[in-house]
Amino acid sequence: MKIRLLLVPIFLYSFCNAQTDQDILKTIYKTSLTNGMSYQWLDYLSNTIGGRLSGSTNAELAVQYTKKELEKLGLDKVWLQPVMVPKWVRGEKEMAYFTTSGELKKVNICALGGSIATPENGLKAKVIEVGSYEDLESLGEAKVKGKIVFINRALQPDLINTFEAYGGCSTERYRGAAEAAKYGAVGTIVRSLSSRQDDYPHTGSMSYGDLPVKKRIPSAAISTNDAVKLSEALKRDKDLEFFFEMSCQQFDDVESYNVIGEITGSEFPNEYIAVGGHLDSWDLGDGAHDDGAGVVQSMDVLRMLKESGIQPKRSIRVVLFMNEENGLRGGRKYAEVAKEKGEKHVFALESDAGGFTPRGFSFDGNDLMLKKIDAWRPLFKPYLIHFFEKGYSGADIGPLKNDNILLAGLRPDSQRYFDHHHATNDTFEHVNKRELELGAATMTALVYLVDKYGVETSLEMKEIKD
Ligand SMILES: [Zn+2]
């Protein structure tokens, strides 16, 4: 059975020159849905290894595992690219409660990535609630000093693209503590960047910017349910006291790796197409959606090209980036080395928006490139992939940007992504096998088309038949 699945597509591709792009795409989707590897790889990455925060043992295990699996695929090259990454450790599970009218109410919090610990026996203070860190200026030091700043900003529910809603609040999480500290706050509690009401706190990166070490204050996320409770309690009792305890720690940078595999191009080996996701994840869940899904889909792109008997003209690389979450060191390192070596990257595709049903792609390139890509849209229509738009591609491939490269991001349905993002419930059972495989096929199809027709602006627009 397995041999048949392997041979049929090879036969079709090799002997049937009249094979249309529609036929090739059909083969790719069939291979993914009947013989895909992405779900099996994700199972291992999520359930056997688990959360893979940069600098952790699990991140190292994920490097070794994915390298070994890529080596099994018979690619032309597989290697590790060293990169120094930050090492931040959460420590003991965080604890928090508030007291009002003599009653103690426990709440769910988690330290934000990069935060300092609270004093050993915790931190207790009165609370001042703000809608955004910008409100601090109008309150001034007199109302903020000595208090915990509670930044209660909810994701805007009427935005259909939930990434926009997330983007509208992420600066609060990232800079909130640094801004509050300037007014003498002793800590910050930030409402979780989640689309729904539940009890899971969502972590994520934060930064103190250039704030001196002595002035830094601990910062945590609170679950959306508890943010509402705290806000209501504050309306009744503005003098209530909030307590939290965290033991997180920042260590010196450690060495880690980007994992890279390559199929060398038959006609233009010095032109590169990179496809990737990030291998690191936050530590609370197992990082199945963010970004285990993108990792295994990217690995499957190269496997499916081989399985479908497609010999690419250009060199196709899978790049599993390390440290997207709290440093972007892997993405920067890959672009830096590519520049040093003078490698001409013509296209890069990232999957880092969850393993949900694919809707299309966002493209970051010049208008000629986008016009050419848009002509391929009908090829994706049978798979309900209609959404092609100009826009942001992804964090890890961003550093590759120049005038001659087209960048793209896989765009899955985003409605449930922020229910899981950076939280304990970002786990394998919340990834649907078919949805994940459709994403892998969609990425493979686009890589196949870009490799076949190129994206060079100087070339005459080729007419896409079929
Ligand atoms: Zn991610």
Tab-separated table of C-alpha atoms in Angstrom, residues 12-271:
chain	number	residue	atom	x	y	z
A	12	LEU	CA	2.419	10.756	-12.941
A	13	TYR	CA	5.020	13.450	-12.636
A	14	SER	CA	7.761	11.757	-14.607
A	15	PHE	CA	5.827	10.451	-17.533
A	16	CYS	CA	3.080	12.869	-18.043
A	17	ASN	CA	4.398	16.170	-19.243
A	18	ALA	CA	0.887	17.305	-19.947
A	19	GLN	CA	0.158	17.082	-16.254
A	20	THR	CA	-1.386	20.363	-15.253
A	21	ASP	CA	-0.784	22.376	-12.132
A	22	GLN	CA	-4.259	21.315	-11.009
A	23	ASP	CA	-3.125	17.676	-11.188
A	24	ILE	CA	0.028	18.359	-9.221
A	25	LEU	CA	-1.901	20.228	-6.515
A	26	LYS	CA	-4.374	17.361	-6.329
A	27	THR	CA	-1.503	14.934	-5.788
A	28	ILE	CA	-0.042	17.165	-3.083
A	29	TYR	CA	-3.340	17.455	-1.156
A	30	LYS	CA	-3.941	13.718	-1.530
A	31	THR	CA	-0.461	12.900	-0.261
A	32	SER	CA	-0.967	15.123	2.780
A	33	LEU	CA	-4.436	13.796	3.648
A	34	THR	CA	-3.708	10.109	3.064
A	35	ASN	CA	-0.030	9.800	3.799
A	36	GLY	CA	0.948	12.929	5.759
A	37	MET	CA	3.551	12.905	8.509
A	38	SER	CA	2.766	16.226	10.139
A	39	TYR	CA	0.300	14.912	12.744
A	40	GLN	CA	2.580	12.062	13.811
A	41	TRP	CA	5.522	14.436	14.187
A	42	LEU	CA	3.379	16.886	16.138
A	43	ASP	CA	2.267	14.099	18.491
A	44	TYR	CA	5.895	13.376	19.385
A	45	LEU	CA	6.912	17.016	19.648
A	46	SER	CA	3.914	17.831	21.890
A	47	ASN	CA	3.363	14.706	23.966
A	48	THR	CA	6.801	13.096	24.249
A	49	ILE	CA	8.855	16.301	24.384
A	50	GLY	CA	6.371	19.005	25.470
A	51	GLY	CA	6.867	22.780	25.951
A	52	ARG	CA	10.165	23.924	24.407
A	53	LEU	CA	11.226	27.231	25.881
A	54	SER	CA	14.572	28.499	24.535
A	55	GLY	CA	17.528	27.275	26.548
A	56	SER	CA	15.579	24.375	28.124
A	57	THR	CA	16.327	20.649	27.902
A	58	ASN	CA	13.105	20.191	25.929
A	59	ALA	CA	14.224	22.726	23.315
A	60	GLU	CA	17.440	20.735	22.930
A	61	LEU	CA	15.461	17.474	22.614
A	62	ALA	CA	13.305	19.085	19.905
A	63	VAL	CA	16.443	20.094	17.993
A	64	GLN	CA	17.779	16.535	18.094
A	65	TYR	CA	14.423	14.957	17.237
A	66	THR	CA	13.618	17.140	14.230
A	67	LYS	CA	17.180	16.813	12.895
A	68	LYS	CA	16.894	13.028	13.111
A	69	GLU	CA	13.486	13.018	11.378
A	70	LEU	CA	14.742	15.284	8.578
A	71	GLU	CA	17.714	12.970	8.091
A	72	LYS	CA	15.300	10.103	7.463
A	73	LEU	CA	13.740	11.963	4.507
A	74	GLY	CA	16.718	11.596	2.189
A	75	LEU	CA	17.217	15.342	1.733
A	76	ASP	CA	20.453	16.563	0.173
A	77	LYS	CA	21.625	18.259	3.376
A	78	VAL	CA	20.546	18.503	7.012
A	79	TRP	CA	22.450	20.627	9.508
A	80	LEU	CA	22.300	22.610	12.742
A	81	GLN	CA	23.015	26.338	12.726
A	82	PRO	CA	24.335	27.482	16.130
A	83	VAL	CA	22.692	30.495	17.764
A	84	MET	CA	22.997	31.962	21.275
A	85	VAL	CA	19.599	32.259	22.969
A	86	PRO	CA	18.283	33.745	26.240
A	87	LYS	CA	17.462	31.370	29.066
A	88	TRP	CA	14.600	32.419	31.313
A	89	VAL	CA	13.102	29.954	33.777
A	90	ARG	CA	9.638	30.219	35.341
A	91	GLY	CA	10.487	28.422	38.610
A	92	GLU	CA	7.748	27.396	41.045
A	93	LYS	CA	4.124	27.718	39.993
A	94	GLU	CA	3.003	31.278	40.666
A	95	MET	CA	0.480	32.079	43.389
A	96	ALA	CA	-1.867	35.059	43.709
A	97	TYR	CA	-4.950	36.257	45.573
A	98	PHE	CA	-6.648	39.447	46.586
A	99	THR	CA	-8.343	40.302	49.841
A	100	THR	CA	-11.470	42.383	50.124
A	101	SER	CA	-13.782	42.862	53.125
A	102	GLY	CA	-11.808	40.262	55.040
A	103	GLU	CA	-12.274	37.650	52.308
A	104	LEU	CA	-9.445	36.006	50.338
A	105	LYS	CA	-10.032	35.247	46.644
A	106	LYS	CA	-7.475	33.163	44.751
A	107	VAL	CA	-6.742	34.119	41.147
A	108	ASN	CA	-4.880	32.467	38.262
A	109	ILE	CA	-1.717	34.210	37.161
A	110	CYS	CA	1.515	33.342	35.372
A	111	ALA	CA	4.775	35.275	35.091
A	112	LEU	CA	5.347	37.038	31.796
A	113	GLY	CA	8.453	35.802	30.003
A	114	GLY	CA	11.446	37.886	31.035
A	115	SER	CA	9.924	39.118	34.293
A	116	ILE	CA	11.936	39.256	37.482
A	117	ALA	CA	10.720	37.346	40.549
A	118	THR	CA	8.745	38.897	43.378
A	119	PRO	CA	10.569	39.186	46.744
A	120	GLU	CA	10.958	35.742	48.303
A	121	ASN	CA	7.809	35.945	50.397
A	122	GLY	CA	5.731	37.550	47.688
A	123	LEU	CA	4.525	41.057	47.116
A	124	LYS	CA	1.390	42.672	48.542
A	125	ALA	CA	0.073	46.104	47.600
A	126	LYS	CA	-2.997	48.129	46.722
A	127	VAL	CA	-4.082	48.122	43.087
A	128	ILE	CA	-4.690	50.831	40.513
A	129	GLU	CA	-6.584	49.748	37.379
A	130	VAL	CA	-5.846	51.255	33.957
A	131	GLY	CA	-7.144	50.585	30.447
A	132	SER	CA	-3.734	50.923	28.859
A	133	TYR	CA	-0.271	51.880	30.010
A	134	GLU	CA	-0.829	55.283	28.410
A	135	ASP	CA	-3.364	56.057	31.151
A	136	LEU	CA	-0.483	56.120	33.625
A	137	GLU	CA	0.621	59.532	32.499
A	138	SER	CA	-2.679	61.159	33.443
A	139	LEU	CA	-2.717	59.375	36.824
A	140	GLY	CA	0.833	60.468	37.593
A	141	GLU	CA	3.215	59.260	40.259
A	142	ALA	CA	0.959	60.389	43.127
A	143	LYS	CA	-1.686	57.764	42.284
A	144	VAL	CA	0.645	55.010	41.052
A	145	LYS	CA	3.581	54.976	43.456
A	146	GLY	CA	3.751	51.922	45.731
A	147	LYS	CA	0.838	50.214	43.961
A	148	ILE	CA	0.384	47.264	41.634
A	149	VAL	CA	-0.763	48.503	38.222
A	150	PHE	CA	-3.556	46.322	36.821
A	151	ILE	CA	-3.720	46.753	33.030
A	152	ASN	CA	-7.197	45.565	32.087
A	153	ARG	CA	-7.406	45.823	28.320
A	154	ALA	CA	-9.575	43.224	26.567
A	155	LEU	CA	-9.122	42.038	22.981
A	156	GLN	CA	-11.538	43.927	20.735
A	157	PRO	CA	-14.226	41.315	19.964
A	158	ASP	CA	-15.593	42.767	16.709
A	159	LEU	CA	-12.316	42.417	14.808
A	160	ILE	CA	-12.675	39.394	12.506
A	161	ASN	CA	-8.929	38.914	12.231
A	162	THR	CA	-8.080	38.080	15.834
A	163	PHE	CA	-4.411	38.871	15.180
A	164	GLU	CA	-5.454	42.498	14.844
A	165	ALA	CA	-7.190	42.335	18.212
A	166	TYR	CA	-4.089	40.743	19.724
A	167	GLY	CA	-1.873	43.389	18.154
A	168	GLY	CA	-4.058	46.063	19.735
A	169	CYS	CA	-3.145	44.873	23.251
A	170	SER	CA	0.295	43.305	22.953
A	171	THR	CA	2.212	46.505	23.674
A	172	GLU	CA	0.518	46.601	27.117
A	173	ARG	CA	1.963	43.185	27.910
A	174	TYR	CA	5.367	43.954	26.409
A	175	ARG	CA	5.999	47.418	27.843
A	176	GLY	CA	3.503	47.676	30.695
A	177	ALA	CA	5.949	46.933	33.527
A	178	ALA	CA	8.652	49.256	32.167
A	179	GLU	CA	6.155	52.139	31.892
A	180	ALA	CA	4.502	51.509	35.273
A	181	ALA	CA	7.896	51.320	37.014
A	182	LYS	CA	8.669	54.860	35.834
A	183	TYR	CA	5.771	56.096	38.016
A	184	GLY	CA	6.893	54.087	41.039
A	185	ALA	CA	4.621	51.028	40.658
A	186	VAL	CA	5.789	47.899	42.518
A	187	GLY	CA	4.359	45.332	40.074
A	188	THR	CA	2.044	44.899	37.084
A	189	ILE	CA	-0.809	42.496	36.485
A	190	VAL	CA	-1.862	42.343	32.826
A	191	ARG	CA	-5.150	40.912	31.563
A	192	SER	CA	-4.401	37.818	29.437
A	193	LEU	CA	-4.447	38.362	25.678
A	194	SER	CA	-7.158	35.768	25.137
A	195	SER	CA	-10.299	35.889	22.970
A	196	ARG	CA	-12.504	34.154	25.511
A	197	GLN	CA	-13.438	34.146	29.184
A	198	ASP	CA	-11.716	31.319	31.043
A	199	ASP	CA	-9.312	30.562	33.869
A	200	TYR	CA	-6.084	30.173	31.872
A	201	PRO	CA	-3.474	32.894	32.225
A	202	HIS	CA	-1.552	33.485	28.953
A	203	THR	CA	2.152	34.228	29.141
A	204	GLY	CA	4.214	36.024	26.481
A	205	SER	CA	7.290	38.156	26.244
A	206	MET	CA	7.791	41.444	28.059
A	207	SER	CA	10.722	43.830	28.198
A	208	TYR	CA	12.098	46.360	30.653
A	209	GLY	CA	13.716	48.276	27.809
A	210	ASP	CA	16.572	50.371	29.176
A	211	LEU	CA	15.167	50.462	32.716
A	212	PRO	CA	18.011	49.988	35.250
A	213	VAL	CA	17.990	46.571	36.957
A	214	LYS	CA	17.215	48.133	40.358
A	215	LYS	CA	14.016	49.728	39.058
A	216	ARG	CA	12.536	46.585	37.500
A	217	ILE	CA	9.248	45.267	38.847
A	218	PRO	CA	7.627	41.822	38.522
A	219	SER	CA	4.964	41.387	35.857
A	220	ALA	CA	2.310	38.682	35.509
A	221	ALA	CA	-0.696	37.868	33.335
A	222	ILE	CA	-4.052	37.170	34.976
A	223	SER	CA	-6.774	34.972	33.437
A	224	THR	CA	-9.661	36.794	31.739
A	225	ASN	CA	-12.196	35.497	34.307
A	226	ASP	CA	-10.049	36.739	37.177
A	227	ALA	CA	-9.432	40.081	35.452
A	228	VAL	CA	-13.184	40.637	35.448
A	229	LYS	CA	-13.465	39.558	39.122
A	230	LEU	CA	-10.638	41.847	40.166
A	231	SER	CA	-12.074	44.786	38.249
A	232	GLU	CA	-15.512	44.300	39.840
A	233	ALA	CA	-14.003	43.958	43.298
A	234	LEU	CA	-12.033	47.185	42.789
A	235	LYS	CA	-15.254	49.034	42.001
A	236	ARG	CA	-16.588	48.031	45.413
A	237	ASP	CA	-13.330	48.347	47.325
A	238	LYS	CA	-10.576	50.484	45.849
A	239	ASP	CA	-8.373	49.734	48.849
A	240	LEU	CA	-8.296	45.975	48.302
A	241	GLU	CA	-4.882	44.337	48.485
A	242	PHE	CA	-3.383	42.035	45.865
A	243	PHE	CA	-0.707	39.457	46.648
A	244	PHE	CA	1.476	37.544	44.199
A	245	GLU	CA	4.500	35.319	44.398
A	246	MET	CA	6.811	34.312	41.512
A	247	SER	CA	10.311	32.806	41.467
A	248	CYS	CA	11.321	33.214	37.804
A	249	GLN	CA	14.966	33.791	36.888
A	250	GLN	CA	17.021	35.021	33.957
A	251	PHE	CA	20.290	33.156	33.267
A	252	ASP	CA	23.154	33.849	30.879
A	253	ASP	CA	22.576	33.091	27.195
A	254	VAL	CA	23.157	29.498	26.096
A	255	GLU	CA	23.941	27.911	22.741
A	256	SER	CA	21.085	26.424	20.768
A	257	TYR	CA	20.328	25.793	17.087
A	258	ASN	CA	18.180	26.417	14.061
A	259	VAL	CA	17.511	23.067	12.362
A	260	ILE	CA	17.826	23.205	8.569
A	261	GLY	CA	17.238	20.686	5.762
A	262	GLU	CA	17.640	21.213	2.026
A	263	ILE	CA	16.699	19.759	-1.324
A	264	THR	CA	19.260	21.236	-3.711
A	265	GLY	CA	17.783	22.784	-6.854
A	266	SER	CA	18.359	21.129	-10.236
A	267	GLU	CA	18.541	24.318	-12.351
A	268	PHE	CA	19.162	27.197	-9.972
A	269	PRO	CA	20.862	25.660	-6.920
A	270	ASN	CA	22.008	29.101	-5.766
A	271	GLU	CA	18.464	30.450	-5.493
